[in-house]
Amino acid sequence: MSKAKAVMLDGKSLAEKIKLELKKEIADSGLNLGLAAILVGDNEASRLYVDLKEKACKEVGITFSKYLCNSECYDDIDETELLEMIDFLNRDKQINGVLVQLPLPEGFDADKVIKKIDPAKDVDGFNNGNVTPPTIAAIIELIKSAGENLSDKNAIIIGNSDIFIDNLENHLAKLGIKEIKKEKNIPTNCANYDVIIIVLGQARILKKENIKDGAIIIDVGINKLNGATVGDVDPEVAERAGFLSPVPGGVGPLTVACLLRNVLELTKKS
Ligand code: GUN
Protein backbone atom coordinates (compact mmCIF):
# COMPACT_ATOMS: atom_id res chain seq x y z
CA MET A 1 0.00 0.00 0.00
CA SER A 2 1.33 3.43 -0.89
CA LYS A 3 1.66 6.00 1.83
CA ALA A 4 -0.55 9.07 2.18
CA LYS A 5 1.48 12.16 1.49
CA ALA A 6 -1.07 14.95 1.89
CA VAL A 7 -1.08 17.21 4.92
CA MET A 8 -4.61 17.01 6.33
CA LEU A 9 -6.24 20.41 6.78
CA ASP A 10 -7.77 20.04 10.21
CA GLY A 11 -11.12 21.84 10.20
CA LYS A 12 -12.01 20.45 13.58
CA SER A 13 -9.00 22.01 15.32
CA LEU A 14 -9.46 25.32 13.50
CA ALA A 15 -13.11 25.28 14.63
CA GLU A 16 -12.13 24.65 18.25
CA LYS A 17 -9.70 27.58 18.12
CA ILE A 18 -12.36 29.95 16.71
CA LYS A 19 -14.89 28.79 19.32
CA LEU A 20 -12.44 29.40 22.17
CA GLU A 21 -11.72 32.92 20.88
CA LEU A 22 -15.45 33.58 20.48
CA LYS A 23 -16.23 32.29 23.95
CA LYS A 24 -13.71 34.70 25.45
CA GLU A 25 -14.81 37.67 23.35
CA ILE A 26 -18.50 37.08 24.15
CA ALA A 27 -17.79 36.75 27.88
CA ASP A 28 -15.57 39.88 27.90
CA SER A 29 -18.13 41.92 25.94
CA GLY A 30 -20.96 41.23 28.37
CA LEU A 31 -23.29 40.86 25.38
CA ASN A 32 -26.25 38.46 25.55
CA LEU A 33 -26.31 36.88 22.12
CA GLY A 34 -29.26 34.90 20.74
CA LEU A 35 -29.45 32.75 17.61
CA ALA A 36 -32.78 31.38 16.36
CA ALA A 37 -32.91 28.39 14.01
CA ILE A 38 -36.06 27.29 12.22
CA LEU A 39 -36.33 23.75 10.90
CA VAL A 40 -39.32 22.81 8.77
CA GLY A 41 -40.06 19.16 8.01
CA ASP A 42 -38.47 15.84 8.90
CA ASN A 43 -35.18 15.87 6.99
CA GLU A 44 -32.87 13.81 9.21
CA ALA A 45 -29.63 15.41 8.04
CA SER A 46 -31.05 18.90 8.60
CA ARG A 47 -32.06 17.94 12.14
CA LEU A 48 -28.50 16.77 12.77
CA TYR A 49 -27.04 20.06 11.47
CA VAL A 50 -29.39 22.10 13.67
CA ASP A 51 -28.39 20.00 16.70
CA LEU A 52 -24.69 20.60 15.92
CA LYS A 53 -25.34 24.35 15.76
CA GLU A 54 -27.16 24.17 19.10
CA LYS A 55 -24.27 22.30 20.75
CA ALA A 56 -21.71 24.80 19.42
CA CYS A 57 -23.79 27.76 20.64
CA LYS A 58 -23.84 26.25 24.13
CA GLU A 59 -20.04 25.91 24.02
CA VAL A 60 -19.45 29.61 23.32
CA GLY A 61 -22.27 31.13 25.35
CA ILE A 62 -24.84 32.03 22.67
CA THR A 63 -28.50 31.37 23.58
CA PHE A 64 -29.93 29.06 20.94
CA SER A 65 -33.67 29.03 20.21
CA LYS A 66 -34.81 26.09 18.16
CA TYR A 67 -38.11 26.26 16.25
CA LEU A 68 -38.90 22.73 15.11
CA CYS A 69 -41.81 22.69 12.70
CA ASN A 70 -41.82 18.95 12.12
CA SER A 71 -44.36 16.16 12.53
CA GLU A 72 -43.16 15.53 16.09
CA CYS A 73 -43.66 19.07 17.39
CA TYR A 74 -46.01 21.02 15.17
CA ASP A 75 -49.32 20.29 13.50
CA ASP A 76 -48.54 21.71 10.12
CA ILE A 77 -46.96 24.91 8.90
CA ASP A 78 -47.54 26.74 5.64
CA GLU A 79 -45.44 29.40 4.00
CA THR A 80 -47.51 32.30 5.35
CA GLU A 81 -47.04 31.08 8.92
CA LEU A 82 -43.33 30.57 8.35
CA LEU A 83 -43.01 34.14 7.05
CA GLU A 84 -44.88 35.38 10.14
CA MET A 85 -42.54 33.42 12.38
CA ILE A 86 -39.51 35.02 10.71
CA ASP A 87 -41.11 38.46 11.03
CA PHE A 88 -41.61 37.84 14.77
CA LEU A 89 -37.95 36.82 15.19
CA ASN A 90 -36.79 39.81 13.10
CA ARG A 91 -38.42 42.07 15.69
CA ASP A 92 -37.33 40.11 18.78
CA LYS A 93 -34.64 42.22 20.47
CA GLN A 94 -33.14 39.17 22.21
CA ILE A 95 -32.44 37.49 18.87
CA ASN A 96 -29.31 38.64 17.01
CA GLY A 97 -29.27 35.99 14.31
CA VAL A 98 -31.96 34.07 12.41
CA LEU A 99 -31.49 31.07 10.14
CA VAL A 100 -33.86 28.78 8.29
CA GLN A 101 -32.28 25.37 7.77
CA LEU A 102 -32.35 24.33 4.10
CA PRO A 103 -33.64 22.51 2.15
CA LEU A 104 -37.26 23.43 2.84
CA PRO A 105 -39.95 20.81 2.09
CA GLU A 106 -41.71 20.89 -1.28
CA GLY A 107 -44.22 23.69 -1.66
CA PHE A 108 -42.09 26.33 0.09
CA ASP A 109 -40.43 29.07 -1.92
CA ALA A 110 -36.96 29.07 -0.33
CA ASP A 111 -35.96 32.35 -2.01
CA LYS A 112 -38.98 34.16 -0.64
CA VAL A 113 -38.47 32.69 2.84
CA ILE A 114 -34.77 33.59 2.98
CA LYS A 115 -35.45 37.12 1.73
CA LYS A 116 -37.82 37.63 4.67
CA ILE A 117 -34.90 37.38 7.14
CA ASP A 118 -33.77 40.85 8.24
CA PRO A 119 -30.35 41.36 6.56
CA ALA A 120 -29.06 42.61 9.92
CA LYS A 121 -29.82 39.15 11.40
CA ASP A 122 -28.99 37.00 8.35
CA VAL A 123 -26.17 34.87 9.80
CA ASP A 124 -26.04 32.73 6.64
CA GLY A 125 -25.11 35.82 4.64
CA PHE A 126 -27.67 34.86 1.99
CA ASN A 127 -29.35 38.27 1.70
CA ASN A 128 -26.49 40.70 1.32
CA GLY A 129 -22.80 41.11 1.98
CA ASN A 130 -23.15 41.86 5.72
CA VAL A 131 -21.29 38.63 6.59
CA THR A 132 -19.49 35.93 4.60
CA PRO A 133 -21.62 32.76 4.25
CA PRO A 134 -20.21 30.28 6.80
CA THR A 135 -19.37 27.54 4.28
CA ILE A 136 -17.42 30.01 2.15
CA ALA A 137 -15.66 31.41 5.24
CA ALA A 138 -14.69 27.84 6.19
CA ILE A 139 -13.26 27.10 2.72
CA ILE A 140 -11.21 30.32 2.83
CA GLU A 141 -9.85 29.50 6.32
CA LEU A 142 -8.85 25.99 5.19
CA ILE A 143 -7.06 27.21 2.07
CA LYS A 144 -5.22 29.85 4.11
CA SER A 145 -4.26 27.22 6.70
CA ALA A 146 -2.21 25.40 4.04
CA GLY A 147 0.15 28.40 4.29
CA GLU A 148 0.98 28.36 0.57
CA ASN A 149 1.63 31.35 -1.67
CA LEU A 150 -1.59 31.64 -3.71
CA SER A 151 -0.60 34.36 -6.17
CA ASP A 152 0.95 31.86 -8.59
CA LYS A 153 -1.83 29.27 -8.24
CA ASN A 154 -4.89 28.54 -10.34
CA ALA A 155 -8.05 27.07 -8.86
CA ILE A 156 -11.10 25.21 -10.02
CA ILE A 157 -14.48 25.13 -8.29
CA ILE A 158 -16.53 22.08 -9.26
CA GLY A 159 -20.16 22.34 -8.23
CA ASN A 160 -23.72 22.66 -9.41
CA SER A 161 -25.14 25.55 -7.39
CA ASP A 162 -24.54 28.71 -9.44
CA ILE A 163 -25.23 31.13 -6.57
CA PHE A 164 -22.82 29.37 -4.23
CA ILE A 165 -20.10 28.95 -6.86
CA ASP A 166 -20.26 32.59 -8.03
CA ASN A 167 -20.10 33.83 -4.44
CA LEU A 168 -17.17 31.52 -3.67
CA GLU A 169 -15.36 32.74 -6.80
CA ASN A 170 -15.62 36.36 -5.60
CA HIS A 171 -14.16 35.47 -2.22
CA LEU A 172 -11.35 33.36 -3.72
CA ALA A 173 -10.44 36.25 -6.00
CA LYS A 174 -9.88 38.40 -2.89
CA LEU A 175 -7.36 35.81 -1.65
CA GLY A 176 -5.19 36.65 -4.64
CA ILE A 177 -5.46 33.34 -6.50
CA LYS A 178 -4.16 33.88 -10.03
CA GLU A 179 -6.96 32.27 -12.03
CA ILE A 180 -10.30 30.69 -11.08
CA LYS A 181 -12.31 28.32 -13.25
CA LYS A 182 -15.84 27.04 -12.57
CA GLU A 183 -17.23 23.71 -13.79
CA LYS A 184 -20.39 21.69 -13.18
CA ASN A 185 -18.54 18.37 -13.59
CA ILE A 186 -14.99 17.10 -13.13
CA PRO A 187 -13.18 18.16 -16.33
CA THR A 188 -10.69 15.89 -18.08
CA ASN A 189 -7.93 18.48 -17.57
CA CYS A 190 -8.46 18.65 -13.79
CA ALA A 191 -4.79 17.78 -13.24
CA ASN A 192 -3.84 21.31 -14.37
CA TYR A 193 -5.18 22.91 -11.20
CA ASP A 194 -3.25 23.78 -8.03
CA VAL A 195 -6.40 24.17 -5.93
CA ILE A 196 -9.54 22.04 -6.33
CA ILE A 197 -12.74 22.81 -4.43
CA ILE A 198 -15.45 20.24 -5.02
CA VAL A 199 -19.09 20.49 -3.97
CA LEU A 200 -21.01 18.02 -6.12
CA GLY A 201 -22.67 15.70 -3.61
CA GLN A 202 -21.36 12.55 -5.33
CA ALA A 203 -19.58 10.10 -3.05
CA ARG A 204 -15.81 9.80 -3.69
CA ILE A 205 -16.12 10.99 -7.29
CA LEU A 206 -12.76 12.84 -7.39
CA LYS A 207 -10.01 10.23 -7.86
CA LYS A 208 -6.26 10.47 -7.42
CA GLU A 209 -5.83 10.13 -11.20
CA ASN A 210 -7.83 13.38 -11.60
CA ILE A 211 -5.49 15.62 -9.62
CA LYS A 212 -2.12 17.32 -9.89
CA ASP A 213 0.70 16.18 -7.61
CA GLY A 214 0.83 18.42 -4.54
CA ALA A 215 -2.55 20.10 -5.16
CA ILE A 216 -4.66 21.67 -2.40
CA ILE A 217 -7.98 19.76 -2.29
CA ILE A 218 -11.02 21.09 -0.41
CA ASP A 219 -13.85 18.55 -0.11
CA VAL A 220 -17.23 20.24 0.47
CA GLY A 221 -19.36 17.19 -0.36
CA ILE A 222 -21.42 15.34 2.21
CA ASN A 223 -22.73 11.92 1.19
CA LYS A 224 -23.88 8.71 2.80
CA LEU A 225 -22.09 5.53 1.68
CA ASN A 226 -22.96 2.24 3.41
CA GLY A 227 -24.08 4.20 6.45
CA ALA A 228 -20.88 6.27 6.69
CA THR A 229 -20.48 9.99 5.98
CA VAL A 230 -18.08 10.46 3.09
CA GLY A 231 -17.09 13.38 0.89
CA ASP A 232 -16.81 13.93 -2.87
CA VAL A 233 -13.10 13.04 -2.69
CA ASP A 234 -11.78 9.48 -2.76
CA PRO A 235 -9.45 8.92 0.25
CA GLU A 236 -6.71 7.71 -2.15
CA VAL A 237 -6.39 11.33 -3.32
CA ALA A 238 -4.28 11.80 -0.16
CA GLU A 239 -1.52 9.77 -1.90
CA ARG A 240 -0.98 12.56 -4.45
CA ALA A 241 -2.38 15.76 -2.94
CA GLY A 242 -0.21 18.23 -1.05
CA PHE A 243 -3.05 19.26 1.28
CA LEU A 244 -6.49 17.73 1.79
CA SER A 245 -9.48 19.00 3.74
CA PRO A 246 -11.22 15.69 4.50
CA VAL A 247 -14.83 14.69 5.15
CA PRO A 248 -15.62 14.37 7.98
CA GLY A 249 -13.44 16.78 9.99
CA GLY A 250 -12.83 19.52 7.42
CA VAL A 251 -15.32 22.08 6.14
CA GLY A 252 -18.26 20.82 8.32
CA PRO A 253 -17.14 21.70 11.85
CA LEU A 254 -15.45 24.88 10.66
CA THR A 255 -18.68 26.05 8.98
CA VAL A 256 -20.50 25.87 12.32
CA ALA A 257 -17.77 27.91 14.04
CA CYS A 258 -17.91 30.53 11.25
CA LEU A 259 -21.70 30.72 11.66
CA LEU A 260 -21.29 31.58 15.35
CA ARG A 261 -18.67 34.18 14.48
CA ASN A 262 -21.27 35.78 12.20
CA VAL A 263 -23.71 36.12 15.13
CA LEU A 264 -21.15 38.22 17.00
CA GLU A 265 -20.16 40.18 13.89
CA LEU A 266 -23.76 41.12 13.06
CA THR A 267 -24.43 42.10 16.67
CA LYS A 268 -21.39 44.39 16.70
CA LYS A 269 -22.57 46.01 13.45
CA SER A 270 -26.12 46.64 14.68
N1 GUN B 1 -28.38 23.66 4.40
C1 GUN B 1 -27.22 23.31 3.82
N2 GUN B 1 -26.31 24.30 3.97
C2 GUN B 1 -26.93 25.29 4.64
C3 GUN B 1 -26.50 26.57 5.10
O1 GUN B 1 -25.37 27.00 4.91
N3 GUN B 1 -27.44 27.29 5.78
C4 GUN B 1 -28.69 26.85 6.01
N4 GUN B 1 -29.55 27.66 6.67
N5 GUN B 1 -29.12 25.66 5.59
C5 GUN B 1 -28.23 24.89 4.92
mmCIF file of C-alpha atoms and ligand atoms in Angstrom:
data_model
loop_
_atom_site.group_PDB
_atom_site.id
_atom_site.type_symbol
_atom_site.label_atom_id
_atom_site.label_comp_id
_atom_site.label_asym_id
_atom_site.label_seq_id
_atom_site.Cartn_x
_atom_site.Cartn_y
_atom_site.Cartn_z
ATOM 1 C CA MET A 1 0.000 0.000 0.000
ATOM 2 C CA SER A 2 1.328 3.431 -0.894
ATOM 3 C CA LYS A 3 1.657 6.002 1.827
ATOM 4 C CA ALA A 4 -0.547 9.070 2.184
ATOM 5 C CA LYS A 5 1.481 12.163 1.487
ATOM 6 C CA ALA A 6 -1.075 14.951 1.891
ATOM 7 C CA VAL A 7 -1.077 17.213 4.916
ATOM 8 C CA MET A 8 -4.607 17.011 6.329
ATOM 9 C CA LEU A 9 -6.240 20.414 6.780
ATOM 10 C CA ASP A 10 -7.774 20.038 10.213
ATOM 11 C CA GLY A 11 -11.120 21.844 10.197
ATOM 12 C CA LYS A 12 -12.012 20.451 13.584
ATOM 13 C CA SER A 13 -8.995 22.014 15.325
ATOM 14 C CA LEU A 14 -9.463 25.318 13.503
ATOM 15 C CA ALA A 15 -13.114 25.282 14.633
ATOM 16 C CA GLU A 16 -12.129 24.651 18.254
ATOM 17 C CA LYS A 17 -9.704 27.576 18.119
ATOM 18 C CA ILE A 18 -12.360 29.948 16.708
ATOM 19 C CA LYS A 19 -14.894 28.793 19.316
ATOM 20 C CA LEU A 20 -12.439 29.400 22.168
ATOM 21 C CA GLU A 21 -11.719 32.923 20.879
ATOM 22 C CA LEU A 22 -15.446 33.581 20.485
ATOM 23 C CA LYS A 23 -16.231 32.294 23.954
ATOM 24 C CA LYS A 24 -13.708 34.699 25.453
ATOM 25 C CA GLU A 25 -14.811 37.665 23.348
ATOM 26 C CA ILE A 26 -18.497 37.081 24.149
ATOM 27 C CA ALA A 27 -17.794 36.750 27.875
ATOM 28 C CA ASP A 28 -15.572 39.878 27.896
ATOM 29 C CA SER A 29 -18.126 41.920 25.938
ATOM 30 C CA GLY A 30 -20.960 41.228 28.373
ATOM 31 C CA LEU A 31 -23.288 40.856 25.376
ATOM 32 C CA ASN A 32 -26.245 38.455 25.546
ATOM 33 C CA LEU A 33 -26.308 36.880 22.120
ATOM 34 C CA GLY A 34 -29.255 34.905 20.737
ATOM 35 C CA LEU A 35 -29.451 32.745 17.612
ATOM 36 C CA ALA A 36 -32.780 31.382 16.355
ATOM 37 C CA ALA A 37 -32.915 28.391 14.007
ATOM 38 C CA ILE A 38 -36.065 27.295 12.215
ATOM 39 C CA LEU A 39 -36.328 23.746 10.903
ATOM 40 C CA VAL A 40 -39.320 22.810 8.767
ATOM 41 C CA GLY A 41 -40.061 19.163 8.010
ATOM 42 C CA ASP A 42 -38.466 15.840 8.904
ATOM 43 C CA ASN A 43 -35.175 15.873 6.993
ATOM 44 C CA GLU A 44 -32.869 13.812 9.210
ATOM 45 C CA ALA A 45 -29.626 15.409 8.038
ATOM 46 C CA SER A 46 -31.049 18.901 8.598
ATOM 47 C CA ARG A 47 -32.057 17.936 12.135
ATOM 48 C CA LEU A 48 -28.502 16.768 12.768
ATOM 49 C CA TYR A 49 -27.042 20.062 11.473
ATOM 50 C CA VAL A 50 -29.387 22.103 13.673
ATOM 51 C CA ASP A 51 -28.386 19.996 16.701
ATOM 52 C CA LEU A 52 -24.688 20.598 15.917
ATOM 53 C CA LYS A 53 -25.342 24.352 15.761
ATOM 54 C CA GLU A 54 -27.161 24.166 19.099
ATOM 55 C CA LYS A 55 -24.269 22.304 20.747
ATOM 56 C CA ALA A 56 -21.710 24.795 19.423
ATOM 57 C CA CYS A 57 -23.790 27.761 20.638
ATOM 58 C CA LYS A 58 -23.836 26.250 24.125
ATOM 59 C CA GLU A 59 -20.039 25.907 24.021
ATOM 60 C CA VAL A 60 -19.449 29.607 23.315
ATOM 61 C CA GLY A 61 -22.274 31.131 25.350
ATOM 62 C CA ILE A 62 -24.844 32.027 22.674
ATOM 63 C CA THR A 63 -28.498 31.374 23.577
ATOM 64 C CA PHE A 64 -29.929 29.059 20.943
ATOM 65 C CA SER A 65 -33.667 29.026 20.214
ATOM 66 C CA LYS A 66 -34.808 26.091 18.156
ATOM 67 C CA TYR A 67 -38.109 26.257 16.249
ATOM 68 C CA LEU A 68 -38.898 22.730 15.115
ATOM 69 C CA CYS A 69 -41.808 22.693 12.696
ATOM 70 C CA ASN A 70 -41.820 18.949 12.123
ATOM 71 C CA SER A 71 -44.362 16.161 12.533
ATOM 72 C CA GLU A 72 -43.164 15.526 16.094
ATOM 73 C CA CYS A 73 -43.657 19.073 17.394
ATOM 74 C CA TYR A 74 -46.007 21.015 15.169
ATOM 75 C CA ASP A 75 -49.319 20.289 13.502
ATOM 76 C CA ASP A 76 -48.544 21.708 10.120
ATOM 77 C CA ILE A 77 -46.962 24.905 8.902
ATOM 78 C CA ASP A 78 -47.544 26.736 5.643
ATOM 79 C CA GLU A 79 -45.437 29.397 3.999
ATOM 80 C CA THR A 80 -47.509 32.301 5.346
ATOM 81 C CA GLU A 81 -47.042 31.079 8.919
ATOM 82 C CA LEU A 82 -43.333 30.567 8.351
ATOM 83 C CA LEU A 83 -43.007 34.136 7.054
ATOM 84 C CA GLU A 84 -44.882 35.384 10.139
ATOM 85 C CA MET A 85 -42.535 33.416 12.382
ATOM 86 C CA ILE A 86 -39.507 35.021 10.708
ATOM 87 C CA ASP A 87 -41.112 38.457 11.032
ATOM 88 C CA PHE A 88 -41.607 37.840 14.766
ATOM 89 C CA LEU A 89 -37.946 36.825 15.188
ATOM 90 C CA ASN A 90 -36.794 39.806 13.100
ATOM 91 C CA ARG A 91 -38.422 42.074 15.685
ATOM 92 C CA ASP A 92 -37.329 40.108 18.778
ATOM 93 C CA LYS A 93 -34.640 42.220 20.473
ATOM 94 C CA GLN A 94 -33.137 39.168 22.207
ATOM 95 C CA ILE A 95 -32.436 37.495 18.874
ATOM 96 C CA ASN A 96 -29.309 38.642 17.008
ATOM 97 C CA GLY A 97 -29.272 35.989 14.315
ATOM 98 C CA VAL A 98 -31.956 34.066 12.409
ATOM 99 C CA LEU A 99 -31.486 31.070 10.137
ATOM 100 C CA VAL A 100 -33.858 28.778 8.293
ATOM 101 C CA GLN A 101 -32.277 25.374 7.773
ATOM 102 C CA LEU A 102 -32.346 24.326 4.102
ATOM 103 C CA PRO A 103 -33.638 22.506 2.150
ATOM 104 C CA LEU A 104 -37.265 23.427 2.841
ATOM 105 C CA PRO A 105 -39.951 20.814 2.092
ATOM 106 C CA GLU A 106 -41.715 20.891 -1.276
ATOM 107 C CA GLY A 107 -44.220 23.695 -1.665
ATOM 108 C CA PHE A 108 -42.092 26.330 0.091
ATOM 109 C CA ASP A 109 -40.425 29.069 -1.916
ATOM 110 C CA ALA A 110 -36.962 29.066 -0.330
ATOM 111 C CA ASP A 111 -35.958 32.351 -2.011
ATOM 112 C CA LYS A 112 -38.975 34.164 -0.643
ATOM 113 C CA VAL A 113 -38.467 32.692 2.839
ATOM 114 C CA ILE A 114 -34.772 33.588 2.980
ATOM 115 C CA LYS A 115 -35.450 37.124 1.729
ATOM 116 C CA LYS A 116 -37.824 37.629 4.670
ATOM 117 C CA ILE A 117 -34.904 37.380 7.137
ATOM 118 C CA ASP A 118 -33.771 40.850 8.241
ATOM 119 C CA PRO A 119 -30.353 41.356 6.556
ATOM 120 C CA ALA A 120 -29.061 42.611 9.925
ATOM 121 C CA LYS A 121 -29.821 39.154 11.397
ATOM 122 C CA ASP A 122 -28.994 37.002 8.355
ATOM 123 C CA VAL A 123 -26.171 34.870 9.799
ATOM 124 C CA ASP A 124 -26.045 32.728 6.641
ATOM 125 C CA GLY A 125 -25.113 35.820 4.637
ATOM 126 C CA PHE A 126 -27.670 34.860 1.988
ATOM 127 C CA ASN A 127 -29.352 38.269 1.701
ATOM 128 C CA ASN A 128 -26.490 40.702 1.316
ATOM 129 C CA GLY A 129 -22.800 41.112 1.978
ATOM 130 C CA ASN A 130 -23.145 41.855 5.717
ATOM 131 C CA VAL A 131 -21.295 38.635 6.585
ATOM 132 C CA THR A 132 -19.491 35.933 4.604
ATOM 133 C CA PRO A 133 -21.625 32.763 4.250
ATOM 134 C CA PRO A 134 -20.210 30.284 6.803
ATOM 135 C CA THR A 135 -19.366 27.544 4.284
ATOM 136 C CA ILE A 136 -17.420 30.011 2.152
ATOM 137 C CA ALA A 137 -15.656 31.412 5.237
ATOM 138 C CA ALA A 138 -14.685 27.841 6.193
ATOM 139 C CA ILE A 139 -13.263 27.101 2.720
ATOM 140 C CA ILE A 140 -11.213 30.317 2.831
ATOM 141 C CA GLU A 141 -9.854 29.501 6.316
ATOM 142 C CA LEU A 142 -8.852 25.992 5.194
ATOM 143 C CA ILE A 143 -7.058 27.213 2.068
ATOM 144 C CA LYS A 144 -5.217 29.846 4.107
ATOM 145 C CA SER A 145 -4.261 27.218 6.699
ATOM 146 C CA ALA A 146 -2.208 25.404 4.043
ATOM 147 C CA GLY A 147 0.149 28.402 4.293
ATOM 148 C CA GLU A 148 0.977 28.358 0.570
ATOM 149 C CA ASN A 149 1.628 31.353 -1.667
ATOM 150 C CA LEU A 150 -1.588 31.640 -3.706
ATOM 151 C CA SER A 151 -0.604 34.364 -6.171
ATOM 152 C CA ASP A 152 0.945 31.864 -8.590
ATOM 153 C CA LYS A 153 -1.832 29.270 -8.243
ATOM 154 C CA ASN A 154 -4.890 28.541 -10.338
ATOM 155 C CA ALA A 155 -8.046 27.069 -8.858
ATOM 156 C CA ILE A 156 -11.102 25.207 -10.020
ATOM 157 C CA ILE A 157 -14.477 25.132 -8.288
ATOM 158 C CA ILE A 158 -16.526 22.083 -9.262
ATOM 159 C CA GLY A 159 -20.164 22.342 -8.229
ATOM 160 C CA ASN A 160 -23.721 22.657 -9.407
ATOM 161 C CA SER A 161 -25.139 25.546 -7.385
ATOM 162 C CA ASP A 162 -24.541 28.711 -9.437
ATOM 163 C CA ILE A 163 -25.229 31.134 -6.570
ATOM 164 C CA PHE A 164 -22.815 29.375 -4.233
ATOM 165 C CA ILE A 165 -20.098 28.949 -6.859
ATOM 166 C CA ASP A 166 -20.260 32.585 -8.026
ATOM 167 C CA ASN A 167 -20.097 33.828 -4.442
ATOM 168 C CA LEU A 168 -17.170 31.519 -3.672
ATOM 169 C CA GLU A 169 -15.361 32.735 -6.799
ATOM 170 C CA ASN A 170 -15.620 36.362 -5.597
ATOM 171 C CA HIS A 171 -14.160 35.468 -2.217
ATOM 172 C CA LEU A 172 -11.354 33.359 -3.716
ATOM 173 C CA ALA A 173 -10.437 36.248 -6.001
ATOM 174 C CA LYS A 174 -9.885 38.402 -2.891
ATOM 175 C CA LEU A 175 -7.361 35.805 -1.649
ATOM 176 C CA GLY A 176 -5.188 36.653 -4.640
ATOM 177 C CA ILE A 177 -5.459 33.337 -6.499
ATOM 178 C CA LYS A 178 -4.158 33.880 -10.032
ATOM 179 C CA GLU A 179 -6.963 32.265 -12.025
ATOM 180 C CA ILE A 180 -10.301 30.690 -11.080
ATOM 181 C CA LYS A 181 -12.314 28.324 -13.247
ATOM 182 C CA LYS A 182 -15.840 27.037 -12.575
ATOM 183 C CA GLU A 183 -17.231 23.709 -13.791
ATOM 184 C CA LYS A 184 -20.392 21.687 -13.175
ATOM 185 C CA ASN A 185 -18.537 18.371 -13.586
ATOM 186 C CA ILE A 186 -14.988 17.104 -13.129
ATOM 187 C CA PRO A 187 -13.182 18.160 -16.330
ATOM 188 C CA THR A 188 -10.687 15.891 -18.078
ATOM 189 C CA ASN A 189 -7.926 18.479 -17.570
ATOM 190 C CA CYS A 190 -8.460 18.652 -13.792
ATOM 191 C CA ALA A 191 -4.786 17.776 -13.242
ATOM 192 C CA ASN A 192 -3.837 21.307 -14.373
ATOM 193 C CA TYR A 193 -5.178 22.914 -11.204
ATOM 194 C CA ASP A 194 -3.250 23.777 -8.029
ATOM 195 C CA VAL A 195 -6.399 24.167 -5.932
ATOM 196 C CA ILE A 196 -9.545 22.039 -6.333
ATOM 197 C CA ILE A 197 -12.742 22.812 -4.434
ATOM 198 C CA ILE A 198 -15.454 20.244 -5.023
ATOM 199 C CA VAL A 199 -19.088 20.485 -3.966
ATOM 200 C CA LEU A 200 -21.005 18.023 -6.119
ATOM 201 C CA GLY A 201 -22.674 15.699 -3.607
ATOM 202 C CA GLN A 202 -21.362 12.547 -5.327
ATOM 203 C CA ALA A 203 -19.582 10.098 -3.050
ATOM 204 C CA ARG A 204 -15.805 9.801 -3.692
ATOM 205 C CA ILE A 205 -16.117 10.991 -7.292
ATOM 206 C CA LEU A 206 -12.763 12.843 -7.395
ATOM 207 C CA LYS A 207 -10.008 10.227 -7.862
ATOM 208 C CA LYS A 208 -6.258 10.470 -7.419
ATOM 209 C CA GLU A 209 -5.830 10.129 -11.199
ATOM 210 C CA ASN A 210 -7.835 13.381 -11.596
ATOM 211 C CA ILE A 211 -5.486 15.618 -9.623
ATOM 212 C CA LYS A 212 -2.123 17.320 -9.890
ATOM 213 C CA ASP A 213 0.705 16.182 -7.606
ATOM 214 C CA GLY A 214 0.834 18.417 -4.540
ATOM 215 C CA ALA A 215 -2.552 20.101 -5.163
ATOM 216 C CA ILE A 216 -4.658 21.673 -2.400
ATOM 217 C CA ILE A 217 -7.975 19.764 -2.286
ATOM 218 C CA ILE A 218 -11.023 21.089 -0.415
ATOM 219 C CA ASP A 219 -13.849 18.548 -0.109
ATOM 220 C CA VAL A 220 -17.225 20.243 0.473
ATOM 221 C CA GLY A 221 -19.359 17.195 -0.356
ATOM 222 C CA ILE A 222 -21.424 15.336 2.214
ATOM 223 C CA ASN A 223 -22.728 11.924 1.190
ATOM 224 C CA LYS A 224 -23.876 8.705 2.799
ATOM 225 C CA LEU A 225 -22.088 5.533 1.683
ATOM 226 C CA ASN A 226 -22.961 2.242 3.409
ATOM 227 C CA GLY A 227 -24.082 4.200 6.450
ATOM 228 C CA ALA A 228 -20.877 6.266 6.688
ATOM 229 C CA THR A 229 -20.480 9.986 5.983
ATOM 230 C CA VAL A 230 -18.076 10.464 3.090
ATOM 231 C CA GLY A 231 -17.094 13.378 0.888
ATOM 232 C CA ASP A 232 -16.814 13.925 -2.865
ATOM 233 C CA VAL A 233 -13.105 13.041 -2.687
ATOM 234 C CA ASP A 234 -11.784 9.480 -2.759
ATOM 235 C CA PRO A 235 -9.455 8.917 0.253
ATOM 236 C CA GLU A 236 -6.706 7.711 -2.153
ATOM 237 C CA VAL A 237 -6.392 11.331 -3.324
ATOM 238 C CA ALA A 238 -4.283 11.795 -0.164
ATOM 239 C CA GLU A 239 -1.525 9.773 -1.897
ATOM 240 C CA ARG A 240 -0.977 12.564 -4.446
ATOM 241 C CA ALA A 241 -2.377 15.758 -2.944
ATOM 242 C CA GLY A 242 -0.212 18.231 -1.049
ATOM 243 C CA PHE A 243 -3.054 19.265 1.280
ATOM 244 C CA LEU A 244 -6.487 17.733 1.788
ATOM 245 C CA SER A 245 -9.476 18.996 3.740
ATOM 246 C CA PRO A 246 -11.224 15.695 4.497
ATOM 247 C CA VAL A 247 -14.834 14.695 5.153
ATOM 248 C CA PRO A 248 -15.618 14.371 7.977
ATOM 249 C CA GLY A 249 -13.440 16.781 9.986
ATOM 250 C CA GLY A 250 -12.827 19.524 7.418
ATOM 251 C CA VAL A 251 -15.324 22.084 6.142
ATOM 252 C CA GLY A 252 -18.256 20.824 8.319
ATOM 253 C CA PRO A 253 -17.144 21.699 11.850
ATOM 254 C CA LEU A 254 -15.452 24.880 10.660
ATOM 255 C CA THR A 255 -18.685 26.053 8.980
ATOM 256 C CA VAL A 256 -20.503 25.870 12.319
ATOM 257 C CA ALA A 257 -17.769 27.910 14.042
ATOM 258 C CA CYS A 258 -17.912 30.526 11.253
ATOM 259 C CA LEU A 259 -21.699 30.724 11.665
ATOM 260 C CA LEU A 260 -21.289 31.577 15.350
ATOM 261 C CA ARG A 261 -18.668 34.177 14.481
ATOM 262 C CA ASN A 262 -21.271 35.776 12.195
ATOM 263 C CA VAL A 263 -23.712 36.121 15.127
ATOM 264 C CA LEU A 264 -21.147 38.217 17.004
ATOM 265 C CA GLU A 265 -20.162 40.179 13.889
ATOM 266 C CA LEU A 266 -23.761 41.120 13.059
ATOM 267 C CA THR A 267 -24.426 42.105 16.667
ATOM 268 C CA LYS A 268 -21.389 44.391 16.700
ATOM 269 C CA LYS A 269 -22.574 46.009 13.451
ATOM 270 C CA SER A 270 -26.116 46.640 14.680
HETATM 271 N N1 GUN B 1 -28.381 23.663 4.400
HETATM 272 C C1 GUN B 1 -27.218 23.310 3.821
HETATM 273 N N2 GUN B 1 -26.306 24.298 3.967
HETATM 274 C C2 GUN B 1 -26.930 25.291 4.640
HETATM 275 C C3 GUN B 1 -26.502 26.572 5.098
HETATM 276 O O1 GUN B 1 -25.368 27.003 4.912
HETATM 277 N N3 GUN B 1 -27.439 27.293 5.784
HETATM 278 C C4 GUN B 1 -28.691 26.845 6.006
HETATM 279 N N4 GUN B 1 -29.549 27.656 6.666
HETATM 280 N N5 GUN B 1 -29.119 25.665 5.588
HETATM 281 C C5 GUN B 1 -28.233 24.890 4.920
#
